[in-house]
Coordinates of N, CA, C and O in Angstrom, one line a residue:
X251 N 3.5 14.3 24.0 CA 3.1 13.5 22.9 C 3.7 12.1 23.1 O 4.5 11.8 23.9
X252 N 3.1 11.2 22.3 CA 3.6 9.8 22.3 C 4.3 9.4 21.0 O 4.0 9.9 20.0
X253 N 5.2 8.5 21.2 CA 5.9 8.0 20.0 C 5.6 6.5 20.0 O 5.7 5.8 21.0
X254 N 5.3 6.0 18.8 CA 5.0 4.6 18.6 C 6.2 4.0 17.8 O 6.6 4.5 16.7
X255 N 6.7 2.8 18.3 CA 7.9 2.2 17.6 C 7.6 0.7 17.4 O 7.2 0.0 18.4
X256 N 7.7 0.3 16.2 CA 7.5 -1.1 15.8 C 8.8 -1.9 16.2 O 9.9 -1.5 15.7
X257 N 8.6 -2.9 17.0 CA 9.8 -3.7 17.4 C 9.7 -5.0 16.6 O 9.0 -6.0 17.0
X258 N 10.4 -5.1 15.5 CA 10.3 -6.2 14.5 C 10.5 -7.6 15.1 O 9.6 -8.4 15.0
X259 N 11.6 -7.8 15.8 CA 11.8 -9.2 16.3 C 11.1 -9.5 17.6 O 11.0 -10.6 18.1
X260 N 10.4 -8.5 18.2 CA 9.7 -8.7 19.5 C 8.2 -8.9 19.2 O 7.4 -9.3 20.1
X261 N 7.7 -8.5 18.0 CA 6.3 -8.6 17.6 C 5.4 -7.7 18.5 O 4.3 -8.1 18.8
X262 N 5.9 -6.5 18.8 CA 5.0 -5.6 19.5 C 5.4 -4.1 19.1 O 6.4 -3.9 18.4
X263 N 4.5 -3.2 19.5 CA 4.7 -1.8 19.3 C 5.0 -1.2 20.7 O 4.3 -1.5 21.7
X264 N 6.1 -0.4 20.8 CA 6.3 0.2 22.1 C 5.8 1.6 22.0 O 5.9 2.3 21.0
X265 N 5.1 2.1 23.1 CA 4.5 3.4 23.2 C 5.4 4.1 24.2 O 5.5 3.7 25.4
X266 N 6.0 5.3 23.7 CA 6.9 6.0 24.5 C 6.4 7.4 24.8 O 5.9 8.1 23.9
X267 N 6.4 7.8 26.1 CA 6.0 9.2 26.5 C 7.2 10.1 26.2 O 8.2 10.0 26.9
X268 N 7.1 11.0 25.2 CA 8.2 11.9 24.9 C 8.5 12.9 26.0 O 9.7 13.3 26.2
X269 N 7.5 13.4 26.6 CA 7.7 14.4 27.7 C 8.5 13.9 28.8 O 9.3 14.6 29.4
X270 N 8.3 12.6 29.2 CA 9.0 12.0 30.3 C 10.1 11.0 29.9 O 10.7 10.4 30.8
X271 N 10.3 10.8 28.6 CA 11.3 9.9 28.1 C 11.2 8.5 28.8 O 12.1 8.0 29.2
X272 N 9.9 8.0 28.8 CA 9.8 6.7 29.4 C 8.8 5.8 28.6 O 7.9 6.4 27.9
X273 N 9.0 4.5 28.7 CA 8.1 3.6 28.1 C 6.8 3.5 28.8 O 6.8 3.3 30.0
X274 N 5.7 3.7 28.1 CA 4.4 3.7 28.7 C 3.7 2.3 28.5 O 3.0 1.9 29.4
X275 N 3.9 1.7 27.4 CA 3.2 0.4 27.1 C 3.9 -0.3 26.0 O 4.6 0.2 25.2
X276 N 3.6 -1.7 26.0 CA 4.0 -2.5 24.9 C 2.7 -3.2 24.4 O 2.0 -3.7 25.2
X277 N 2.5 -3.1 23.1 CA 1.2 -3.6 22.6 C 1.6 -4.8 21.6 O 2.2 -4.5 20.5
X278 N 1.2 -6.0 21.9 CA 1.4 -7.1 21.0 C 0.7 -6.9 19.6 O -0.5 -6.5 19.6
X279 N 1.4 -7.2 18.6 CA 0.8 -7.1 17.2 C 1.2 -8.4 16.5 O 1.7 -9.4 17.1
X280 N 1.1 -8.4 15.2 CA 1.4 -9.6 14.3 C 2.9 -9.9 14.2 O 3.7 -9.2 14.8
X281 N 3.2 -10.9 13.4 CA 4.5 -11.3 13.1 C 5.3 -10.4 12.2 O 4.9 -10.1 11.1
X282 N 6.4 -9.9 12.7 CA 7.3 -9.0 11.9 C 6.8 -7.6 11.7 O 6.8 -7.2 10.5
X283 N 6.4 -6.9 12.7 CA 5.9 -5.5 12.5 C 6.9 -4.6 11.9 O 8.1 -4.8 12.3
X284 N 6.5 -3.8 11.1 CA 7.5 -2.9 10.4 C 6.9 -1.5 10.3 O 6.9 -0.7 11.3
X285 N 6.4 -1.1 9.1 CA 5.9 0.2 8.8 C 4.7 0.5 9.7 O 3.8 -0.3 9.9
X286 N 4.7 1.7 10.3 CA 3.5 2.2 11.1 C 2.9 3.4 10.4 O 3.6 4.2 9.7
X287 N 1.6 3.6 10.5 CA 0.9 4.7 9.9 C -0.1 5.2 10.9 O -0.9 4.4 11.4
X288 N -0.2 6.5 11.1 CA -1.1 7.1 12.0 C -2.3 7.7 11.3 O -2.1 8.5 10.3
X289 N -3.5 7.4 11.7 CA -4.8 7.9 11.1 C -5.4 8.8 12.2 O -5.9 8.4 13.2
X290 N -5.3 10.2 11.9 CA -5.7 11.1 12.9 C -7.3 11.2 13.0 O -7.8 11.6 14.0
X291 N -8.0 10.8 11.9 CA -9.4 10.8 12.0 C -9.9 9.8 13.0 O -10.8 10.1 13.8
X292 N -9.4 8.6 12.9 CA -9.8 7.5 13.8 C -9.0 7.4 15.1 O -9.3 6.6 16.0
X293 N -7.9 8.2 15.2 CA -6.9 8.1 16.3 C -6.4 6.6 16.4 O -6.4 6.0 17.5
X294 N -6.0 6.1 15.3 CA -5.5 4.7 15.3 C -4.1 4.6 14.6 O -3.8 5.4 13.7
X295 N -3.3 3.7 15.0 CA -2.1 3.4 14.3 C -2.2 2.0 13.6 O -2.7 1.0 14.2
X296 N -1.8 2.0 12.3 CA -1.9 0.8 11.5 C -0.5 0.3 11.5 O 0.5 1.0 11.2
X297 N -0.3 -1.0 11.7 CA 1.0 -1.6 11.7 C 1.1 -2.8 10.7 O 0.3 -3.7 10.8
X298 N 1.9 -2.6 9.7 CA 2.1 -3.6 8.7 C 3.0 -4.7 9.2 O 4.2 -4.5 9.6
X299 N 2.5 -5.9 9.3 CA 3.2 -7.1 9.8 C 3.6 -7.9 8.7 O 2.8 -8.7 8.1
X300 N 4.9 -7.8 8.3 CA 5.4 -8.4 7.0 C 5.7 -9.9 7.2 O 5.8 -10.6 6.2
X301 N 5.8 -10.4 8.4 CA 6.0 -11.8 8.6 C 4.8 -12.6 8.2 O 3.7 -12.3 8.4
X302 N 5.1 -13.8 7.6 CA 4.0 -14.6 7.1 C 3.2 -15.3 8.2 O 3.8 -15.6 9.3
X303 N 1.9 -15.4 8.0 CA 1.1 -16.1 9.0 C 1.2 -17.6 8.8 O 1.8 -18.0 7.8
X304 N 0.5 -18.3 9.6 CA 0.5 -19.8 9.5 C 0.0 -20.2 8.1 O 0.6 -21.1 7.5
X305 N -1.0 -19.6 7.6 CA -1.6 -20.0 6.3 C -1.0 -19.1 5.1 O -1.6 -19.0 4.1
X306 N 0.1 -18.4 5.4 CA 0.6 -17.5 4.4 C 0.0 -16.1 4.5 O -1.1 -15.9 5.0
X307 N 0.6 -15.1 3.9 CA 0.1 -13.8 3.8 C 0.5 -13.0 5.0 O 0.9 -13.5 6.1
X308 N 0.5 -11.7 4.9 CA 0.8 -10.7 6.0 C -0.5 -10.2 6.6 O -1.6 -10.5 6.1
X309 N -0.3 -9.4 7.6 CA -1.5 -8.8 8.3 C -1.2 -7.3 8.6 O 0.0 -6.9 8.5
X310 N -2.2 -6.6 8.9 CA -2.1 -5.2 9.4 C -2.9 -5.2 10.7 O -4.1 -5.5 10.7
X311 N -2.2 -4.8 11.8 CA -2.8 -4.7 13.1 C -3.3 -3.2 13.2 O -2.6 -2.3 12.9
X312 N -4.5 -3.0 13.7 CA -5.0 -1.7 13.9 C -5.1 -1.4 15.4 O -5.9 -2.1 16.2
X313 N -4.4 -0.5 15.9 CA -4.3 -0.2 17.3 C -5.0 1.1 17.7 O -4.8 2.2 17.0
X314 N -5.9 1.1 18.6 CA -6.6 2.3 19.1 C -5.6 3.0 20.0 O -5.2 2.5 21.0
X315 N -5.3 4.3 19.7 CA -4.3 5.0 20.4 C -4.8 5.5 21.8 O -4.0 5.7 22.7
X316 N -6.1 5.6 22.0 CA -6.6 6.0 23.3 C -6.5 4.9 24.4 O -6.4 5.1 25.6
X317 N -6.6 3.6 23.9 CA -6.5 2.5 24.9 C -5.3 1.6 24.7 O -5.0 0.7 25.6
X318 N -4.5 1.9 23.7 CA -3.3 1.1 23.4 C -3.6 -0.4 23.3 O -2.9 -1.3 23.7
X319 N -4.7 -0.7 22.6 CA -5.1 -2.1 22.3 C -5.3 -2.3 20.8 O -5.8 -1.3 20.1
X320 N -5.0 -3.5 20.3 CA -5.3 -3.8 18.9 C -6.7 -4.2 18.8 O -7.2 -5.1 19.5
X321 N -7.5 -3.4 18.0 CA -8.9 -3.6 17.9 C -9.2 -4.6 16.8 O -10.3 -5.3 16.8
X322 N -8.4 -4.8 15.8 CA -8.6 -5.8 14.7 C -7.2 -6.0 14.0 O -6.3 -5.2 14.1
X323 N -7.1 -7.2 13.5 CA -6.0 -7.6 12.6 C -6.5 -8.0 11.3 O -7.4 -8.9 11.2
X324 N -6.1 -7.4 10.2 CA -6.6 -7.6 8.9 C -5.6 -8.3 8.1 O -4.5 -7.9 8.0
X325 N -6.1 -9.4 7.4 CA -5.2 -10.2 6.6 C -5.1 -9.5 5.2 O -6.1 -9.0 4.6
X326 N -3.8 -9.3 4.8 CA -3.6 -8.7 3.5 C -2.6 -9.6 2.7 O -2.4 -10.7 3.1
X327 N -2.1 -9.1 1.6 CA -1.2 -9.9 0.8 C 0.2 -10.1 1.5 O 0.5 -9.7 2.6
X328 N 1.0 -10.9 0.8 CA 2.3 -11.3 1.4 C 3.2 -10.1 1.5 O 3.3 -9.2 0.6
X329 N 3.9 -9.9 2.6 CA 4.9 -8.9 2.9 C 4.4 -7.5 2.7 O 4.9 -6.8 1.8
X330 N 3.4 -7.0 3.5 CA 3.1 -5.6 3.4 C 4.2 -4.8 3.8 O 4.7 -4.8 5.0
X331 N 4.8 -4.0 2.9 CA 6.0 -3.2 3.2 C 5.8 -1.7 3.3 O 6.7 -1.0 3.9
X332 N 4.7 -1.2 2.8 CA 4.5 0.2 2.9 C 3.0 0.5 3.0 O 2.2 -0.3 2.6
X333 N 2.6 1.7 3.6 CA 1.2 2.0 3.7 C 1.1 3.5 3.3 O 2.0 4.3 3.5
X334 N -0.1 3.9 2.9 CA -0.4 5.3 2.6 C -1.9 5.5 3.1 O -2.7 4.6 3.0
X335 N -2.1 6.7 3.6 CA -3.5 7.1 4.1 C -4.1 8.1 3.1 O -3.5 9.2 2.9
X336 N -5.3 7.9 2.6 CA -6.0 8.8 1.8 C -7.1 9.4 2.7 O -8.1 8.9 3.0
X337 N -6.7 10.6 3.2 CA -7.5 11.3 4.3 C -8.9 11.6 3.8 O -9.9 11.4 4.5
X338 N -9.1 12.0 2.5 CA -10.4 12.5 2.0 C -11.5 11.3 2.1 O -12.6 11.6 2.4
X339 N -11.0 10.1 1.9 CA -11.9 8.9 1.9 C -11.7 8.1 3.2 O -12.3 7.0 3.3
X340 N -10.8 8.5 4.0 CA -10.4 7.7 5.2 C -10.1 6.3 4.9 O -10.6 5.4 5.5
X341 N -9.2 6.1 3.9 CA -8.8 4.8 3.5 C -7.3 4.6 3.7 O -6.5 5.5 3.5
X342 N -6.8 3.4 4.1 CA -5.4 3.1 4.2 C -5.1 2.0 3.2 O -5.9 1.1 3.0
X343 N -4.0 2.2 2.5 CA -3.6 1.3 1.4 C -2.3 0.6 1.8 O -1.4 1.3 2.4
X344 N -2.2 -0.7 1.6 CA -0.9 -1.3 1.8 C -0.3 -1.8 0.5 O -1.1 -2.3 -0.3
X345 N 1.0 -1.7 0.3 CA 1.7 -2.3 -0.8 C 2.3 -3.6 -0.3 O 3.1 -3.6 0.6
X346 N 1.8 -4.7 -0.9 CA 2.2 -6.0 -0.5 C 3.3 -6.6 -1.5 O 2.9 -7.0 -2.6
X347 N 4.5 -6.4 -1.1 CA 5.6 -6.7 -1.9 C 5.6 -8.2 -2.4 O 5.8 -8.4 -3.6
X348 N 5.5 -9.1 -1.5 CA 5.6 -10.5 -1.9 C 4.5 -11.0 -2.8 O 4.7 -11.9 -3.6
X349 N 3.3 -10.4 -2.8 CA 2.2 -10.8 -3.6 C 1.9 -9.9 -4.7 O 0.9 -10.1 -5.4
X350 N 2.7 -8.9 -4.9 CA 2.5 -7.9 -6.0 C 1.0 -7.4 -6.0 O 0.4 -7.4 -7.0
X351 N 0.6 -7.0 -4.8 CA -0.8 -6.5 -4.7 C -0.9 -5.3 -3.8 O 0.0 -4.9 -3.2
X352 N -2.1 -4.7 -3.9 CA -2.4 -3.5 -3.0 C -3.7 -3.9 -2.3 O -4.6 -4.4 -2.9
X353 N -3.7 -3.7 -1.0 CA -4.9 -3.9 -0.2 C -5.4 -2.5 0.2 O -4.7 -1.6 0.6
X354 N -6.7 -2.4 0.2 CA -7.4 -1.2 0.6 C -8.1 -1.5 1.9 O -9.0 -2.4 1.9
X355 N -7.7 -0.8 3.0 CA -8.3 -1.1 4.3 C -9.4 -0.1 4.5 O -9.2 1.1 4.6
X356 N -10.6 -0.5 4.6 CA -11.8 0.3 4.8 C -11.8 0.8 6.2 O -11.4 0.1 7.1
X357 N -12.3 2.0 6.5 CA -12.3 2.5 7.8 C -13.1 1.7 8.8 O -12.9 1.7 10.0
X358 N -14.0 0.8 8.3 CA -14.8 -0.1 9.2 C -13.9 -1.3 9.6 O -14.3 -2.1 10.4
X359 N -12.7 -1.5 9.0 CA -11.9 -2.6 9.4 C -11.7 -3.7 8.4 O -10.8 -4.5 8.6
X360 N -12.5 -3.8 7.4 CA -12.3 -4.8 6.4 C -11.2 -4.5 5.4 O -10.7 -3.4 5.4
X361 N -10.9 -5.4 4.5 CA -9.9 -5.2 3.5 C -10.3 -5.8 2.2 O -10.9 -6.8 2.1
X362 N -9.8 -5.1 1.1 CA -10.1 -5.6 -0.2 C -8.7 -5.7 -0.9 O -8.0 -4.7 -1.0
X363 N -8.3 -6.8 -1.4 CA -7.0 -6.9 -2.1 C -7.2 -6.9 -3.6 O -8.1 -7.4 -4.1
X364 N -6.3 -6.1 -4.3 CA -6.3 -6.0 -5.7 C -5.0 -6.5 -6.2 O -4.0 -5.9 -5.9
X365 N -5.0 -7.6 -7.0 CA -3.8 -8.1 -7.6 C -3.9 -8.1 -9.1 O -4.9 -8.6 -9.7
X366 N -2.9 -7.5 -9.8 CA -2.9 -7.5 -11.3 C -2.8 -8.9 -11.8 O -2.1 -9.7 -11.2
X367 N -3.6 -9.2 -12.9 CA -3.5 -10.5 -13.5 C -2.1 -10.8 -14.0 O -1.4 -9.8 -14.3
X368 N -1.8 -12.0 -14.2 CA -0.5 -12.4 -14.8 C -0.3 -11.7 -16.2 O 0.8 -11.3 -16.6
X369 N -1.4 -11.6 -17.0 CA -1.4 -11.0 -18.3 C -0.9 -9.6 -18.2 O -0.1 -9.1 -19.0
X370 N -1.5 -8.8 -17.3 CA -1.1 -7.4 -17.1 C 0.3 -7.3 -16.6 O 1.0 -6.4 -17.1
X371 N 0.7 -8.1 -15.7 CA 2.1 -8.0 -15.2 C 3.1 -8.3 -16.3 O 4.2 -7.8 -16.3
X372 N 2.8 -9.2 -17.3 CA 3.7 -9.6 -18.3 C 3.7 -8.7 -19.5 O 4.6 -8.8 -20.4
X373 N 2.8 -7.8 -19.6 CA 2.7 -6.9 -20.7 C 3.9 -6.0 -20.8 O 4.3 -5.4 -19.9
X374 N 4.4 -5.8 -22.1 CA 5.4 -4.9 -22.3 C 4.8 -3.5 -22.5 O 4.6 -3.1 -23.6
X375 N 4.4 -2.9 -21.4 CA 3.6 -1.7 -21.5 C 4.5 -0.5 -21.8 O 5.7 -0.5 -21.6
X376 N 3.8 0.6 -22.1 CA 4.5 1.9 -22.4 C 5.1 2.4 -21.1 O 4.6 2.2 -20.0
X377 N 6.2 3.1 -21.3 CA 6.9 3.7 -20.1 C 7.6 5.0 -20.6 O 7.9 5.1 -21.8
X378 N 8.0 5.8 -19.7 CA 8.7 7.0 -20.1 C 10.2 6.9 -19.5 O 10.3 6.6 -18.3
X379 N 11.1 7.0 -20.4 CA 12.5 6.9 -20.0 C 13.2 8.1 -20.5 O 13.3 8.4 -21.7
X380 N 13.8 8.9 -19.6 CA 14.6 10.2 -20.0 C 13.8 11.1 -20.9 O 14.3 11.6 -21.9
X381 N 12.5 11.2 -20.6 CA 11.6 12.2 -21.4 C 11.1 11.6 -22.7 O 10.5 12.3 -23.4
X382 N 11.4 10.3 -23.0 CA 10.9 9.7 -24.2 C 9.9 8.6 -23.9 O 10.2 7.8 -23.0
X383 N 8.8 8.7 -24.5 CA 7.8 7.6 -24.3 C 8.2 6.4 -25.1 O 8.2 6.5 -26.3
X384 N 8.4 5.3 -24.4 CA 8.8 4.1 -25.1 C 7.6 3.1 -25.1 O 7.1 2.7 -24.0
X385 N 7.1 2.8 -26.3 CA 5.9 1.9 -26.4 C 6.3 0.5 -26.4 O 5.5 -0.4 -26.2
X386 N 7.6 0.1 -26.7 CA 8.0 -1.3 -26.7 C 7.2 -2.0 -27.8 O 7.0 -1.6 -28.9
X387 N 6.6 -3.2 -27.4 CA 5.9 -4.0 -28.3 C 4.4 -3.8 -28.3 O 3.7 -4.5 -28.9
X388 N 4.0 -2.7 -27.7 CA 2.6 -2.5 -27.5 C 1.8 -2.4 -28.9 O 0.7 -3.0 -29.0
X389 N 2.4 -1.8 -29.8 CA 1.6 -1.6 -31.1 C 2.3 -2.5 -32.2 O 2.1 -2.2 -33.4
X390 N 3.1 -3.5 -31.8 CA 3.8 -4.3 -32.8 C 3.0 -5.5 -33.2 O 1.9 -5.8 -32.7
X391 N 3.5 -6.3 -34.2 CA 2.8 -7.5 -34.6 C 2.8 -8.6 -33.5 O 1.9 -9.4 -33.5
X392 N 3.8 -8.6 -32.6 CA 3.8 -9.5 -31.6 C 2.7 -9.3 -30.5 O 2.4 -10.1 -29.7
X393 N 2.2 -8.1 -30.5 CA 1.3 -7.7 -29.4 C 0.2 -6.9 -30.0 O 0.0 -5.7 -29.7
X394 N -0.7 -7.5 -30.8 CA -1.8 -6.7 -31.4 C -3.0 -6.5 -30.5 O -3.9 -5.8 -30.9
X395 N -3.0 -7.2 -29.4 CA -4.2 -7.1 -28.5 C -4.3 -5.7 -27.8 O -5.3 -5.4 -27.2
X396 N -3.2 -5.0 -27.7 CA -3.2 -3.7 -27.0 C -2.9 -2.5 -27.9 O -2.1 -2.6 -28.8
X397 N -3.7 -1.5 -27.6 CA -3.5 -0.2 -28.3 C -3.1 0.8 -27.2 O -3.5 0.8 -26.1
X398 N -2.3 1.8 -27.6 CA -1.9 2.8 -26.7 C -2.5 4.1 -27.2 O -2.3 4.5 -28.4
X399 N -3.2 4.8 -26.3 CA -3.8 6.1 -26.7 C -3.5 7.1 -25.7 O -3.3 6.8 -24.5
X400 N -3.4 8.4 -26.1 CA -3.3 9.5 -25.3 C -4.6 10.1 -25.0 O -5.4 10.3 -25.9
X401 N -5.0 10.2 -23.7 CA -6.3 10.6 -23.2 C -6.2 12.0 -22.5 O -5.2 12.3 -21.9
X402 N -7.2 12.8 -22.7 CA -7.2 14.1 -21.9 C -7.7 13.8 -20.5 O -8.1 12.7 -20.2
X403 N -7.8 14.8 -19.7 CA -8.2 14.7 -18.3 C -9.6 14.1 -18.1 O -9.9 13.5 -17.1
X404 N -10.5 14.3 -19.1 CA -11.9 13.7 -19.0 C -12.0 12.3 -19.6 O -13.0 11.7 -19.6
X405 N -10.8 11.7 -20.1 CA -10.8 10.4 -20.6 C -11.1 10.3 -22.1 O -11.3 9.2 -22.6
X406 N -11.2 11.4 -22.8 CA -11.4 11.4 -24.2 C -10.1 11.1 -25.0 O -9.1 11.7 -24.6
X407 N -10.2 10.4 -26.0 CA -9.0 10.1 -26.8 C -8.5 11.3 -27.6 O -9.3 12.0 -28.2
X408 N -7.2 11.6 -27.4 CA -6.6 12.8 -28.1 C -5.8 12.3 -29.3 O -5.8 12.9 -30.3
X409 N -5.1 11.2 -29.1 CA -4.2 10.7 -30.1 C -3.9 9.2 -29.9 O -3.7 8.8 -28.8
X410 N -3.9 8.5 -31.1 CA -3.4 7.1 -31.0 C -1.9 7.1 -31.1 O -1.4 7.7 -32.0
X411 N -1.3 6.5 -30.2 CA 0.2 6.4 -30.2 C 0.7 5.2 -30.9 O 0.2 4.1 -30.8
X412 N 1.8 5.5 -31.8 CA 2.4 4.4 -32.5 C 3.9 4.4 -32.3 O 4.4 5.4 -31.9
X413 N 4.5 3.3 -32.6 CA 6.0 3.2 -32.4 C 6.7 4.1 -33.5 O 6.1 4.3 -34.5
X414 N 7.9 4.4 -33.2 CA 8.7 5.2 -34.1 C 8.7 6.7 -33.7 O 7.9 7.2 -32.9
X415 N 9.7 7.4 -34.3 CA 9.8 8.8 -34.0 C 8.8 9.6 -34.9 O 8.6 9.3 -36.0
X416 N 8.3 10.7 -34.3 CA 7.4 11.6 -35.1 C 7.8 13.0 -35.0 O 8.5 13.4 -34.1

């Protein structure tokens, strides 16, 4: 088997043959490679390059494991720090720390970035702390634009939630 190692300060991925304990290849990738993710459907390794590019933003390099070559580099949000693979739809997601966004990498190689609006990020939304649902200012006079509702699995309203103990 092969082991893929992101070499952060060298800007490449090292490919190591585990059976013979030797370096097989070095593959140049983007600036500041970090998190690696293997996609077994496409036999590709995705490499999150958290270093900023000339025009800002991070990238994800896609390496073909059969040839040890980067087939595409996809521009994503600032500082992609983590990735997840959704096997059922063959999609890779990156969490872009610096830009507070998520990029969806389509299996064809393109990317779509989704960034929450400033209004959504600033909302004092409901949260659960120690088993208690805290609504904050969601249903208060300061924040009348938002309602909090409890929905069932099909999306039907079960209960309108209000502040206070019940």
